[in-house]
Amino acid sequence: MKDHDQPSPQKHCWSLDGLTYASLAWGPADGRPVLATHGWMDHADSFRELGPRLTDCRVVALDLSGQGLSDHRSPDATYNLWDDLPQMAALLDTLGWEKCTLVGHSRGANINSLFAAAQPNRVNAVIALDALVPDPVADTAVVDTLRAFIEDTRQQTTRPRRSFTSKEDYITRRSERRNSRQTAEALVDRAVVETPDGFRTRADARLFASSAMKLTRPQVEAVLRSLTMPVLNIWADKGLPAYTDWPAEARRLAESLAPDYEALEIPGDHHAHLDPAGAQRIATAILDFLARKT
């Protein structure tokens, strides 16, 4: 599929537990249900290349809370990995989906693994892109984590949103932070909003704060054991595995603990699914996996 052949997504907004969630959707209304969740500081446009390539699927890609066009959470709320899980369940109810396939990238993949472990009856397969489960912390880290959560949250609450003189300024800044220019260009429209003083980021600054709690290794292992549905984990050779040791360890743990786990490595960076060639490789792998496993 060439870029100029890409169908325009359908735009939707959902009211879920008092929060408005924006989304983009591709594919026939009666297609295989697929819920897609993006990475940290991304949004639904992260799936603009992959979504339309998942033929015969109804792909609904969310802007998770505090990102893209979705609502920010209330001033007393948080952005822990699990905070969107009740709204994801509510969206499945709203869509009338008894079960769905979860496709997640980076932070979204971690969120999906938590949802699938806790709600296995609602998930028929998990597709995790360049992540799987969060990097665990030591059992003794609880006090330091709480301290960082309190201090970071107070600091970010009073911090002005980042501003840019132009969309090009945002693209350049993001391109300097392990993102290709192609990725930055794909994400800019939903990431910033124009104001009289230029462009400012839409994302809630509290997303930069530490979580209140983080999972320990035994908890991560419990999540992996609970992924009873088929799991396809696609890693990019120049993605997270190139920067940290955790992906290799997460993959090793999943191979020994998750009941039905497959891993695949493809060429590309952390946003390989936003590159047309990478998106096609990933779509082919996903469709083959779903045909074999579900």
PDB file of C-alpha atoms in Angstrom, residues 101-209:
ATOM      1  CA  THR A 101      -7.233  -8.205  19.779  1.00  0.00           C
ATOM      2  CA  LEU A 102      -4.990  -5.717  21.584  1.00  0.00           C
ATOM      3  CA  VAL A 103      -2.231  -4.000  19.614  1.00  0.00           C
ATOM      4  CA  GLY A 104       0.056  -1.799  21.678  1.00  0.00           C
ATOM      5  CA  HIS A 105       3.262   0.107  21.110  1.00  0.00           C
ATOM      6  CA  SER A 106       5.800   0.834  23.858  1.00  0.00           C
ATOM      7  CA  ARG A 107       3.914   2.145  26.925  1.00  0.00           C
ATOM      8  CA  GLY A 108       0.690   1.069  25.225  1.00  0.00           C
ATOM      9  CA  ALA A 109       2.030  -2.490  24.975  1.00  0.00           C
ATOM     10  CA  ASN A 110       2.723  -2.473  28.724  1.00  0.00           C
ATOM     11  CA  ILE A 111      -0.788  -1.181  29.410  1.00  0.00           C
ATOM     12  CA  ASN A 112      -2.293  -3.871  27.175  1.00  0.00           C
ATOM     13  CA  SER A 113      -0.416  -6.651  28.956  1.00  0.00           C
ATOM     14  CA  LEU A 114      -1.854  -5.504  32.275  1.00  0.00           C
ATOM     15  CA  PHE A 115      -5.364  -5.365  30.793  1.00  0.00           C
ATOM     16  CA  ALA A 116      -5.061  -8.785  29.138  1.00  0.00           C
ATOM     17  CA  ALA A 117      -3.709 -10.391  32.322  1.00  0.00           C
ATOM     18  CA  ALA A 118      -6.568  -8.959  34.380  1.00  0.00           C
ATOM     19  CA  GLN A 119      -9.316  -9.466  31.772  1.00  0.00           C
ATOM     20  CA  PRO A 120      -8.289 -12.561  29.776  1.00  0.00           C
ATOM     21  CA  ASN A 121     -11.905 -13.329  28.860  1.00  0.00           C
ATOM     22  CA  ARG A 122     -12.033 -10.092  26.843  1.00  0.00           C
ATOM     23  CA  VAL A 123      -8.817 -10.544  24.834  1.00  0.00           C
ATOM     24  CA  ASN A 124      -8.232 -13.155  22.118  1.00  0.00           C
ATOM     25  CA  ALA A 125      -4.665 -12.085  21.264  1.00  0.00           C
ATOM     26  CA  VAL A 126      -2.019  -9.575  22.293  1.00  0.00           C
ATOM     27  CA  ILE A 127       0.293  -7.873  19.782  1.00  0.00           C
ATOM     28  CA  ALA A 128       3.096  -5.992  21.535  1.00  0.00           C
ATOM     29  CA  LEU A 129       5.347  -3.643  19.536  1.00  0.00           C
ATOM     30  CA  ASP A 130       8.839  -2.929  20.907  1.00  0.00           C
ATOM     31  CA  ALA A 131       7.770  -3.561  24.526  1.00  0.00           C
ATOM     32  CA  LEU A 132       5.793  -6.119  26.505  1.00  0.00           C
ATOM     33  CA  VAL A 133       5.797  -5.511  30.257  1.00  0.00           C
ATOM     34  CA  PRO A 134       7.255  -2.659  32.327  1.00  0.00           C
ATOM     35  CA  ASP A 135      10.802  -2.783  33.609  1.00  0.00           C
ATOM     36  CA  PRO A 136      10.429  -3.923  37.239  1.00  0.00           C
ATOM     37  CA  VAL A 137      11.846  -2.176  40.269  1.00  0.00           C
ATOM     38  CA  ALA A 138      13.411  -3.682  43.376  1.00  0.00           C
ATOM     39  CA  ASP A 139      11.124  -4.666  46.249  1.00  0.00           C
ATOM     40  CA  THR A 140      12.790  -1.965  48.348  1.00  0.00           C
ATOM     41  CA  ALA A 141      12.103   0.846  45.839  1.00  0.00           C
ATOM     42  CA  VAL A 142       8.622   1.681  47.127  1.00  0.00           C
ATOM     43  CA  VAL A 143       9.638   4.669  49.290  1.00  0.00           C
ATOM     44  CA  ASP A 144      11.871   6.220  46.629  1.00  0.00           C
ATOM     45  CA  THR A 145       9.116   5.727  44.035  1.00  0.00           C
ATOM     46  CA  LEU A 146       6.523   7.437  46.238  1.00  0.00           C
ATOM     47  CA  ARG A 147       8.902  10.296  46.943  1.00  0.00           C
ATOM     48  CA  ALA A 148       9.539  10.821  43.223  1.00  0.00           C
ATOM     49  CA  PHE A 149       5.790  10.621  42.517  1.00  0.00           C
ATOM     50  CA  ILE A 150       4.978  13.362  45.035  1.00  0.00           C
ATOM     51  CA  GLU A 151       7.793  15.675  44.038  1.00  0.00           C
ATOM     52  CA  ASP A 152       7.516  15.146  40.276  1.00  0.00           C
ATOM     53  CA  THR A 153       3.743  15.598  40.263  1.00  0.00           C
ATOM     54  CA  ARG A 154       3.941  18.884  42.176  1.00  0.00           C
ATOM     55  CA  GLN A 155       6.692  20.115  39.873  1.00  0.00           C
ATOM     56  CA  GLN A 156       4.906  19.130  36.646  1.00  0.00           C
ATOM     57  CA  THR A 157       1.558  20.571  37.799  1.00  0.00           C
ATOM     58  CA  THR A 158       3.031  24.066  37.890  1.00  0.00           C
ATOM     59  CA  ARG A 159       5.240  23.666  34.838  1.00  0.00           C
ATOM     60  CA  PRO A 160       4.013  25.512  31.712  1.00  0.00           C
ATOM     61  CA  ARG A 161       3.377  23.340  28.700  1.00  0.00           C
ATOM     62  CA  ARG A 162       6.195  23.172  26.212  1.00  0.00           C
ATOM     63  CA  SER A 163       5.860  25.659  23.396  1.00  0.00           C
ATOM     64  CA  PHE A 164       7.277  25.881  19.893  1.00  0.00           C
ATOM     65  CA  THR A 165       7.503  28.698  17.398  1.00  0.00           C
ATOM     66  CA  SER A 166       6.128  26.469  14.637  1.00  0.00           C
ATOM     67  CA  LYS A 167       5.263  22.879  13.791  1.00  0.00           C
ATOM     68  CA  GLU A 168       8.662  22.658  12.147  1.00  0.00           C
ATOM     69  CA  ASP A 169      10.238  23.593  15.490  1.00  0.00           C
ATOM     70  CA  TYR A 170       8.408  20.674  17.148  1.00  0.00           C
ATOM     71  CA  ILE A 171       9.458  18.298  14.358  1.00  0.00           C
ATOM     72  CA  THR A 172      13.095  19.357  14.690  1.00  0.00           C
ATOM     73  CA  ARG A 173      13.048  19.046  18.499  1.00  0.00           C
ATOM     74  CA  ARG A 174      11.475  15.600  18.413  1.00  0.00           C
ATOM     75  CA  SER A 175      13.826  14.459  15.651  1.00  0.00           C
ATOM     76  CA  GLU A 176      16.735  15.221  17.977  1.00  0.00           C
ATOM     77  CA  ARG A 177      15.374  12.764  20.576  1.00  0.00           C
ATOM     78  CA  ARG A 178      15.717   9.303  18.984  1.00  0.00           C
ATOM     79  CA  ASN A 179      12.804   9.901  16.616  1.00  0.00           C
ATOM     80  CA  SER A 180      13.120   9.978  12.856  1.00  0.00           C
ATOM     81  CA  ARG A 181      11.887  13.038  11.020  1.00  0.00           C
ATOM     82  CA  GLN A 182       9.257  10.807   9.427  1.00  0.00           C
ATOM     83  CA  THR A 183       7.915   9.905  12.893  1.00  0.00           C
ATOM     84  CA  ALA A 184       7.918  13.508  14.091  1.00  0.00           C
ATOM     85  CA  GLU A 185       6.069  14.684  10.973  1.00  0.00           C
ATOM     86  CA  ALA A 186       3.445  11.961  11.393  1.00  0.00           C
ATOM     87  CA  LEU A 187       2.752  12.888  15.003  1.00  0.00           C
ATOM     88  CA  VAL A 188       2.914  16.687  14.987  1.00  0.00           C
ATOM     89  CA  ASP A 189      -0.700  17.563  14.130  1.00  0.00           C
ATOM     90  CA  ARG A 190      -2.247  15.726  17.066  1.00  0.00           C
ATOM     91  CA  ALA A 191       0.601  16.561  19.443  1.00  0.00           C
ATOM     92  CA  VAL A 192       0.466  20.370  19.375  1.00  0.00           C
ATOM     93  CA  VAL A 193      -2.181  23.068  19.248  1.00  0.00           C
ATOM     94  CA  GLU A 194      -1.799  26.569  17.816  1.00  0.00           C
ATOM     95  CA  THR A 195      -2.143  29.507  20.205  1.00  0.00           C
ATOM     96  CA  PRO A 196      -1.603  33.266  19.759  1.00  0.00           C
ATOM     97  CA  ASP A 197       1.935  32.724  21.069  1.00  0.00           C
ATOM     98  CA  GLY A 198       2.838  29.831  18.796  1.00  0.00           C
ATOM     99  CA  PHE A 199       2.311  26.098  19.248  1.00  0.00           C
ATOM    100  CA  ARG A 200       2.120  24.295  22.587  1.00  0.00           C
ATOM    101  CA  THR A 201       1.982  20.616  23.404  1.00  0.00           C
ATOM    102  CA  ARG A 202      -1.429  19.112  24.130  1.00  0.00           C
ATOM    103  CA  ALA A 203      -0.104  16.379  26.447  1.00  0.00           C
ATOM    104  CA  ASP A 204      -0.582  16.659  30.198  1.00  0.00           C
ATOM    105  CA  ALA A 205       2.760  17.513  31.803  1.00  0.00           C
ATOM    106  CA  ARG A 206       1.991  15.062  34.638  1.00  0.00           C
ATOM    107  CA  LEU A 207       2.872  12.287  32.196  1.00  0.00           C
ATOM    108  CA  PHE A 208       6.497  13.261  32.852  1.00  0.00           C
ATOM    109  CA  ALA A 209       6.093  12.495  36.565  1.00  0.00           C
TER     110      ALA A 209
END
